[in-house]
């Protein structure tokens, strides 16, 4: 799947995973709509982290965001792209067989050459967990094609970047970034967006949610939404005990 959008000036809606269509930019939309981010306003945008990631991306024009499912890798990638006024595409490799990954990378490389090399890319959900040797050379060729015109690439993954890619691009450690968990402060910011009032209750809920989710972004978001639906009641010891027990 290949999708087009302009950083901070245009976007497209998600296409079904079963298709490989290319969707044109609609400039009147925001870049966040690429991921249907109506919920973005109630999520933590992690501006300081995005600023740091932009500096890392600028080192080699290649940045790898690594983390388990639900860590917000794709969210960070799109926020990073939205800071740039260049043109971006997103290649979605979620649940794609190795042979299909290879084919799509080759096709993307050809399209890049035909279109004159004007795009930056988010390579999303390329997890290197199933015979990456099948497509690592195709990936290297694609990345070299983008690098040849000074384009930028952000890769999101749950796995380890193949050694061939690391060596080919002489990537420093700063270019491979493990996405961090949310801090208590970030959780409190999210709770505020969901209607929790400042004060002792906010501090208490921040600690409780952090303790029961370990700051995992997806779990934090679900927990905050659940408590918000209850109207942010006064925290009780049971809120900590019940949630901790549920994880065991």
mmCIF file with all atom_site columns, N, CA and C in Angstrom, residues 174-223:
data_model
loop_
_atom_site.group_PDB
_atom_site.id
_atom_site.type_symbol
_atom_site.label_atom_id
_atom_site.label_alt_id
_atom_site.label_comp_id
_atom_site.label_asym_id
_atom_site.label_entity_id
_atom_site.label_seq_id
_atom_site.pdbx_PDB_ins_code
_atom_site.Cartn_x
_atom_site.Cartn_y
_atom_site.Cartn_z
_atom_site.occupancy
_atom_site.B_iso_or_equiv
_atom_site.pdbx_formal_charge
_atom_site.auth_seq_id
_atom_site.auth_comp_id
_atom_site.auth_asym_id
_atom_site.auth_atom_id
_atom_site.pdbx_PDB_model_num
ATOM 1   N N  . UNK A 1 174 ? 22.399  6.626  17.229 1.00 0.00 ? 174 UNK A N  1
ATOM 2   C CA . UNK A 1 174 ? 21.341  7.625  17.379 1.00 0.00 ? 174 UNK A CA 1
ATOM 3   C C  . UNK A 1 174 ? 20.232  7.481  16.340 1.00 0.00 ? 174 UNK A C  1
ATOM 4   N N  . UNK A 1 175 ? 20.518  6.778  15.240 1.00 0.00 ? 175 UNK A N  1
ATOM 5   C CA . UNK A 1 175 ? 19.532  6.637  14.171 1.00 0.00 ? 175 UNK A CA 1
ATOM 6   C C  . UNK A 1 175 ? 18.567  5.482  14.390 1.00 0.00 ? 175 UNK A C  1
ATOM 7   N N  . UNK A 1 176 ? 18.819  4.686  15.423 1.00 0.00 ? 176 UNK A N  1
ATOM 8   C CA . UNK A 1 176 ? 17.910  3.581  15.771 1.00 0.00 ? 176 UNK A CA 1
ATOM 9   C C  . UNK A 1 176 ? 17.389  3.870  17.169 1.00 0.00 ? 176 UNK A C  1
ATOM 10  N N  . UNK A 1 177 ? 16.114  4.205  17.251 1.00 0.00 ? 177 UNK A N  1
ATOM 11  C CA . UNK A 1 177 ? 15.582  4.775  18.485 1.00 0.00 ? 177 UNK A CA 1
ATOM 12  C C  . UNK A 1 177 ? 14.464  3.910  19.074 1.00 0.00 ? 177 UNK A C  1
ATOM 13  N N  . UNK A 1 178 ? 14.676  3.348  20.269 1.00 0.00 ? 178 UNK A N  1
ATOM 14  C CA . UNK A 1 178 ? 13.599  2.615  20.945 1.00 0.00 ? 178 UNK A CA 1
ATOM 15  C C  . UNK A 1 178 ? 12.560  3.608  21.479 1.00 0.00 ? 178 UNK A C  1
ATOM 16  N N  . UNK A 1 179 ? 11.334  3.491  21.030 1.00 0.00 ? 179 UNK A N  1
ATOM 17  C CA . UNK A 1 179 ? 10.287  4.426  21.443 1.00 0.00 ? 179 UNK A CA 1
ATOM 18  C C  . UNK A 1 179 ? 10.034  4.262  22.947 1.00 0.00 ? 179 UNK A C  1
ATOM 19  N N  . UNK A 1 180 ? 10.098  5.342  23.710 1.00 0.00 ? 180 UNK A N  1
ATOM 20  C CA . UNK A 1 180 ? 9.956   5.232  25.167 1.00 0.00 ? 180 UNK A CA 1
ATOM 21  C C  . UNK A 1 180 ? 8.499   5.157  25.609 1.00 0.00 ? 180 UNK A C  1
ATOM 22  N N  . UNK A 1 181 ? 8.320   4.616  26.808 1.00 0.00 ? 181 UNK A N  1
ATOM 23  C CA . UNK A 1 181 ? 7.003   4.597  27.437 1.00 0.00 ? 181 UNK A CA 1
ATOM 24  C C  . UNK A 1 181 ? 6.629   6.017  27.864 1.00 0.00 ? 181 UNK A C  1
ATOM 25  N N  . UNK A 1 182 ? 5.354   6.212  28.140 1.00 0.00 ? 182 UNK A N  1
ATOM 26  C CA . UNK A 1 182 ? 4.888   7.512  28.617 1.00 0.00 ? 182 UNK A CA 1
ATOM 27  C C  . UNK A 1 182 ? 5.286   7.716  30.072 1.00 0.00 ? 182 UNK A C  1
ATOM 28  N N  . UNK A 1 183 ? 5.681   8.914  30.386 1.00 0.00 ? 183 UNK A N  1
ATOM 29  C CA . UNK A 1 183 ? 6.004   9.270  31.760 1.00 0.00 ? 183 UNK A CA 1
ATOM 30  C C  . UNK A 1 183 ? 4.719   9.652  32.506 1.00 0.00 ? 183 UNK A C  1
ATOM 31  N N  . UNK A 1 184 ? 4.822   9.793  33.829 1.00 0.00 ? 184 UNK A N  1
ATOM 32  C CA . UNK A 1 184 ? 3.666   10.237 34.606 1.00 0.00 ? 184 UNK A CA 1
ATOM 33  C C  . UNK A 1 184 ? 3.203   11.615 34.137 1.00 0.00 ? 184 UNK A C  1
ATOM 34  N N  . UNK A 1 185 ? 4.139   12.488 33.837 1.00 0.00 ? 185 UNK A N  1
ATOM 35  C CA . UNK A 1 185 ? 3.772   13.826 33.368 1.00 0.00 ? 185 UNK A CA 1
ATOM 36  C C  . UNK A 1 185 ? 2.984   13.756 32.072 1.00 0.00 ? 185 UNK A C  1
ATOM 37  N N  . UNK A 1 186 ? 3.413   12.907 31.150 1.00 0.00 ? 186 UNK A N  1
ATOM 38  C CA . UNK A 1 186 ? 2.693   12.772 29.879 1.00 0.00 ? 186 UNK A CA 1
ATOM 39  C C  . UNK A 1 186 ? 1.315   12.163 30.102 1.00 0.00 ? 186 UNK A C  1
ATOM 40  N N  . UNK A 1 187 ? 1.215   11.237 31.035 1.00 0.00 ? 187 UNK A N  1
ATOM 41  C CA . UNK A 1 187 ? -0.090  10.642 31.345 1.00 0.00 ? 187 UNK A CA 1
ATOM 42  C C  . UNK A 1 187 ? -1.025  11.699 31.932 1.00 0.00 ? 187 UNK A C  1
ATOM 43  N N  . UNK A 1 188 ? -0.507  12.554 32.783 1.00 0.00 ? 188 UNK A N  1
ATOM 44  C CA . UNK A 1 188 ? -1.338  13.626 33.342 1.00 0.00 ? 188 UNK A CA 1
ATOM 45  C C  . UNK A 1 188 ? -1.815  14.573 32.235 1.00 0.00 ? 188 UNK A C  1
ATOM 46  N N  . UNK A 1 189 ? -0.949  14.855 31.276 1.00 0.00 ? 189 UNK A N  1
ATOM 47  C CA . UNK A 1 189 ? -1.350  15.711 30.158 1.00 0.00 ? 189 UNK A CA 1
ATOM 48  C C  . UNK A 1 189 ? -2.482  15.069 29.366 1.00 0.00 ? 189 UNK A C  1
ATOM 49  N N  . UNK A 1 190 ? -2.408  13.767 29.160 1.00 0.00 ? 190 UNK A N  1
ATOM 50  C CA . UNK A 1 190 ? -3.484  13.077 28.455 1.00 0.00 ? 190 UNK A CA 1
ATOM 51  C C  . UNK A 1 190 ? -4.771  13.110 29.267 1.00 0.00 ? 190 UNK A C  1
ATOM 52  N N  . UNK A 1 191 ? -4.652  12.890 30.592 1.00 0.00 ? 191 UNK A N  1
ATOM 53  C CA . UNK A 1 191 ? -5.828  12.916 31.455 1.00 0.00 ? 191 UNK A CA 1
ATOM 54  C C  . UNK A 1 191 ? -6.505  14.290 31.415 1.00 0.00 ? 191 UNK A C  1
ATOM 55  N N  . UNK A 1 192 ? -5.713  15.341 31.394 1.00 0.00 ? 192 UNK A N  1
ATOM 56  C CA . UNK A 1 192 ? -6.279  16.693 31.292 1.00 0.00 ? 192 UNK A CA 1
ATOM 57  C C  . UNK A 1 192 ? -7.081  16.859 30.013 1.00 0.00 ? 192 UNK A C  1
ATOM 58  N N  . UNK A 1 193 ? -6.557  16.314 28.922 1.00 0.00 ? 193 UNK A N  1
ATOM 59  C CA . UNK A 1 193 ? -7.269  16.418 27.652 1.00 0.00 ? 193 UNK A CA 1
ATOM 60  C C  . UNK A 1 193 ? -8.586  15.662 27.684 1.00 0.00 ? 193 UNK A C  1
ATOM 61  N N  . UNK A 1 194 ? -8.671  14.654 28.539 1.00 0.00 ? 194 UNK A N  1
ATOM 62  C CA . UNK A 1 194 ? -9.901  13.871 28.673 1.00 0.00 ? 194 UNK A CA 1
ATOM 63  C C  . UNK A 1 194 ? -10.778 14.379 29.817 1.00 0.00 ? 194 UNK A C  1
ATOM 64  N N  . UNK A 1 195 ? -10.498 15.563 30.312 1.00 0.00 ? 195 UNK A N  1
ATOM 65  C CA . UNK A 1 195 ? -11.417 16.189 31.241 1.00 0.00 ? 195 UNK A CA 1
ATOM 66  C C  . UNK A 1 195 ? -11.107 16.056 32.709 1.00 0.00 ? 195 UNK A C  1
ATOM 67  N N  . UNK A 1 196 ? -9.991  15.456 33.075 1.00 0.00 ? 196 UNK A N  1
ATOM 68  C CA . UNK A 1 196 ? -9.622  15.369 34.489 1.00 0.00 ? 196 UNK A CA 1
ATOM 69  C C  . UNK A 1 196 ? -9.181  16.758 34.969 1.00 0.00 ? 196 UNK A C  1
ATOM 70  N N  . UNK A 1 197 ? -9.678  17.158 36.113 1.00 0.00 ? 197 UNK A N  1
ATOM 71  C CA . UNK A 1 197 ? -9.336  18.472 36.649 1.00 0.00 ? 197 UNK A CA 1
ATOM 72  C C  . UNK A 1 197 ? -7.972  18.454 37.321 1.00 0.00 ? 197 UNK A C  1
ATOM 73  N N  . UNK A 1 198 ? -7.273  19.580 37.256 1.00 0.00 ? 198 UNK A N  1
ATOM 74  C CA . UNK A 1 198 ? -5.970  19.687 37.905 1.00 0.00 ? 198 UNK A CA 1
ATOM 75  C C  . UNK A 1 198 ? -6.122  19.552 39.415 1.00 0.00 ? 198 UNK A C  1
ATOM 76  N N  . UNK A 1 199 ? -5.048  19.093 40.058 1.00 0.00 ? 199 UNK A N  1
ATOM 77  C CA . UNK A 1 199 ? -5.074  18.973 41.514 1.00 0.00 ? 199 UNK A CA 1
ATOM 78  C C  . UNK A 1 199 ? -4.679  17.582 41.967 1.00 0.00 ? 199 UNK A C  1
ATOM 79  N N  . UNK A 1 200 ? -5.091  17.252 43.184 1.00 0.00 ? 200 UNK A N  1
ATOM 80  C CA . UNK A 1 200 ? -4.697  15.973 43.780 1.00 0.00 ? 200 UNK A CA 1
ATOM 81  C C  . UNK A 1 200 ? -5.216  14.779 42.987 1.00 0.00 ? 200 UNK A C  1
ATOM 82  N N  . UNK A 1 201 ? -6.439  14.889 42.468 1.00 0.00 ? 201 UNK A N  1
ATOM 83  C CA . UNK A 1 201 ? -7.005  13.773 41.712 1.00 0.00 ? 201 UNK A CA 1
ATOM 84  C C  . UNK A 1 201 ? -6.165  13.482 40.464 1.00 0.00 ? 201 UNK A C  1
ATOM 85  N N  . UNK A 1 202 ? -5.764  14.536 39.770 1.00 0.00 ? 202 UNK A N  1
ATOM 86  C CA . UNK A 1 202 ? -4.932  14.367 38.576 1.00 0.00 ? 202 UNK A CA 1
ATOM 87  C C  . UNK A 1 202 ? -3.608  13.716 38.931 1.00 0.00 ? 202 UNK A C  1
ATOM 88  N N  . UNK A 1 203 ? -2.976  14.174 40.006 1.00 0.00 ? 203 UNK A N  1
ATOM 89  C CA . UNK A 1 203 ? -1.701  13.592 40.428 1.00 0.00 ? 203 UNK A CA 1
ATOM 90  C C  . UNK A 1 203 ? -1.875  12.125 40.787 1.00 0.00 ? 203 UNK A C  1
ATOM 91  N N  . UNK A 1 204 ? -2.953  11.826 41.512 1.00 0.00 ? 204 UNK A N  1
ATOM 92  C CA . UNK A 1 204 ? -3.196  10.443 41.938 1.00 0.00 ? 204 UNK A CA 1
ATOM 93  C C  . UNK A 1 204 ? -3.472  9.535  40.743 1.00 0.00 ? 204 UNK A C  1
ATOM 94  N N  . UNK A 1 205 ? -4.335  9.997  39.834 1.00 0.00 ? 205 UNK A N  1
ATOM 95  C CA . UNK A 1 205 ? -4.632  9.185  38.661 1.00 0.00 ? 205 UNK A CA 1
ATOM 96  C C  . UNK A 1 205 ? -3.393  9.005  37.788 1.00 0.00 ? 205 UNK A C  1
ATOM 97  N N  . UNK A 1 206 ? -2.555  10.039 37.690 1.00 0.00 ? 206 UNK A N  1
ATOM 98  C CA . UNK A 1 206 ? -1.322  9.898  36.923 1.00 0.00 ? 206 UNK A CA 1
ATOM 99  C C  . UNK A 1 206 ? -0.445  8.788  37.463 1.00 0.00 ? 206 UNK A C  1
ATOM 100 N N  . UNK A 1 207 ? -0.319  8.735  38.790 1.00 0.00 ? 207 UNK A N  1
ATOM 101 C CA . UNK A 1 207 ? 0.505   7.689  39.409 1.00 0.00 ? 207 UNK A CA 1
ATOM 102 C C  . UNK A 1 207 ? -0.129  6.316  39.239 1.00 0.00 ? 207 UNK A C  1
ATOM 103 N N  . UNK A 1 208 ? -1.446  6.250  39.442 1.00 0.00 ? 208 UNK A N  1
ATOM 104 C CA . UNK A 1 208 ? -2.139  4.963  39.345 1.00 0.00 ? 208 UNK A CA 1
ATOM 105 C C  . UNK A 1 208 ? -2.074  4.404  37.919 1.00 0.00 ? 208 UNK A C  1
ATOM 106 N N  . UNK A 1 209 ? -2.350  5.251  36.944 1.00 0.00 ? 209 UNK A N  1
ATOM 107 C CA . UNK A 1 209 ? -2.340  4.781  35.550 1.00 0.00 ? 209 UNK A CA 1
ATOM 108 C C  . UNK A 1 209 ? -0.937  4.379  35.130 1.00 0.00 ? 209 UNK A C  1
ATOM 109 N N  . UNK A 1 210 ? 0.044   5.144  35.571 1.00 0.00 ? 210 UNK A N  1
ATOM 110 C CA . UNK A 1 210 ? 1.424   4.787  35.239 1.00 0.00 ? 210 UNK A CA 1
ATOM 111 C C  . UNK A 1 210 ? 1.804   3.453  35.876 1.00 0.00 ? 210 UNK A C  1
ATOM 112 N N  . UNK A 1 211 ? 1.395   3.240  37.118 1.00 0.00 ? 211 UNK A N  1
ATOM 113 C CA . UNK A 1 211 ? 1.737   2.002  37.826 1.00 0.00 ? 211 UNK A CA 1
ATOM 114 C C  . UNK A 1 211 ? 1.053   0.789  37.208 1.00 0.00 ? 211 UNK A C  1
ATOM 115 N N  . UNK A 1 212 ? -0.171  0.961  36.718 1.00 0.00 ? 212 UNK A N  1
ATOM 116 C CA . UNK A 1 212 ? -0.939  -0.191 36.223 1.00 0.00 ? 212 UNK A CA 1
ATOM 117 C C  . UNK A 1 212 ? -0.744  -0.464 34.742 1.00 0.00 ? 212 UNK A C  1
ATOM 118 N N  . UNK A 1 213 ? -0.103  0.461  34.025 1.00 0.00 ? 213 UNK A N  1
ATOM 119 C CA . UNK A 1 213 ? 0.133   0.256  32.594 1.00 0.00 ? 213 UNK A CA 1
ATOM 120 C C  . UNK A 1 213 ? 1.611   0.259  32.237 1.00 0.00 ? 213 UNK A C  1
ATOM 121 N N  . UNK A 1 214 ? 2.452   0.629  33.204 1.00 0.00 ? 214 UNK A N  1
ATOM 122 C CA . UNK A 1 214 ? 3.894   0.798  32.969 1.00 0.00 ? 214 UNK A CA 1
ATOM 123 C C  . UNK A 1 214 ? 4.172   1.884  31.931 1.00 0.00 ? 214 UNK A C  1
ATOM 124 N N  . UNK A 1 215 ? 3.159   2.709  31.634 1.00 0.00 ? 215 UNK A N  1
ATOM 125 C CA . UNK A 1 215 ? 3.348   3.789  30.670 1.00 0.00 ? 215 UNK A CA 1
ATOM 126 C C  . UNK A 1 215 ? 3.228   3.362  29.222 1.00 0.00 ? 215 UNK A C  1
ATOM 127 N N  . UNK A 1 216 ? 2.750   2.141  28.979 1.00 0.00 ? 216 UNK A N  1
ATOM 128 C CA . UNK A 1 216 ? 2.567   1.676  27.600 1.00 0.00 ? 216 UNK A CA 1
ATOM 129 C C  . UNK A 1 216 ? 1.491   2.536  26.939 1.00 0.00 ? 216 UNK A C  1
ATOM 130 N N  . UNK A 1 217 ? 1.808   3.253  25.852 1.00 0.00 ? 217 UNK A N  1
ATOM 131 C CA . UNK A 1 217 ? 0.873   4.238  25.299 1.00 0.00 ? 217 UNK A CA 1
ATOM 132 C C  . UNK A 1 217 ? -0.519  3.704  24.989 1.00 0.00 ? 217 UNK A C  1
ATOM 133 N N  . UNK A 1 218 ? -0.599  2.538  24.375 1.00 0.00 ? 218 UNK A N  1
ATOM 134 C CA . UNK A 1 218 ? -1.915  1.998  24.024 1.00 0.00 ? 218 UNK A CA 1
ATOM 135 C C  . UNK A 1 218 ? -2.735  1.669  25.269 1.00 0.00 ? 218 UNK A C  1
ATOM 136 N N  . UNK A 1 219 ? -2.074  1.089  26.268 1.00 0.00 ? 219 UNK A N  1
ATOM 137 C CA . UNK A 1 219 ? -2.763  0.754  27.502 1.00 0.00 ? 219 UNK A CA 1
ATOM 138 C C  . UNK A 1 219 ? -3.156  2.003  28.267 1.00 0.00 ? 219 UNK A C  1
ATOM 139 N N  . UNK A 1 220 ? -2.265  2.992  28.260 1.00 0.00 ? 220 UNK A N  1
ATOM 140 C CA . UNK A 1 220 ? -2.572  4.262  28.932 1.00 0.00 ? 220 UNK A CA 1
ATOM 141 C C  . UNK A 1 220 ? -3.806  4.900  28.306 1.00 0.00 ? 220 UNK A C  1
ATOM 142 N N  . UNK A 1 221 ? -3.828  4.942  26.991 1.00 0.00 ? 221 UNK A N  1
ATOM 143 C CA . UNK A 1 221 ? -4.951  5.577  26.301 1.00 0.00 ? 221 UNK A CA 1
ATOM 144 C C  . UNK A 1 221 ? -6.264  4.877  26.639 1.00 0.00 ? 221 UNK A C  1
ATOM 145 N N  . UNK A 1 222 ? -6.252  3.548  26.638 1.00 0.00 ? 222 UNK A N  1
ATOM 146 C CA . UNK A 1 222 ? -7.462  2.800  26.963 1.00 0.00 ? 222 UNK A CA 1
ATOM 147 C C  . UNK A 1 222 ? -7.907  3.051  28.397 1.00 0.00 ? 222 UNK A C  1
ATOM 148 N N  . UNK A 1 223 ? -6.947  3.085  29.322 1.00 0.00 ? 223 UNK A N  1
ATOM 149 C CA . UNK A 1 223 ? -7.273  3.300  30.734 1.00 0.00 ? 223 UNK A CA 1
ATOM 150 C C  . UNK A 1 223 ? -7.814  4.705  30.969 1.00 0.00 ? 223 UNK A C  1
#
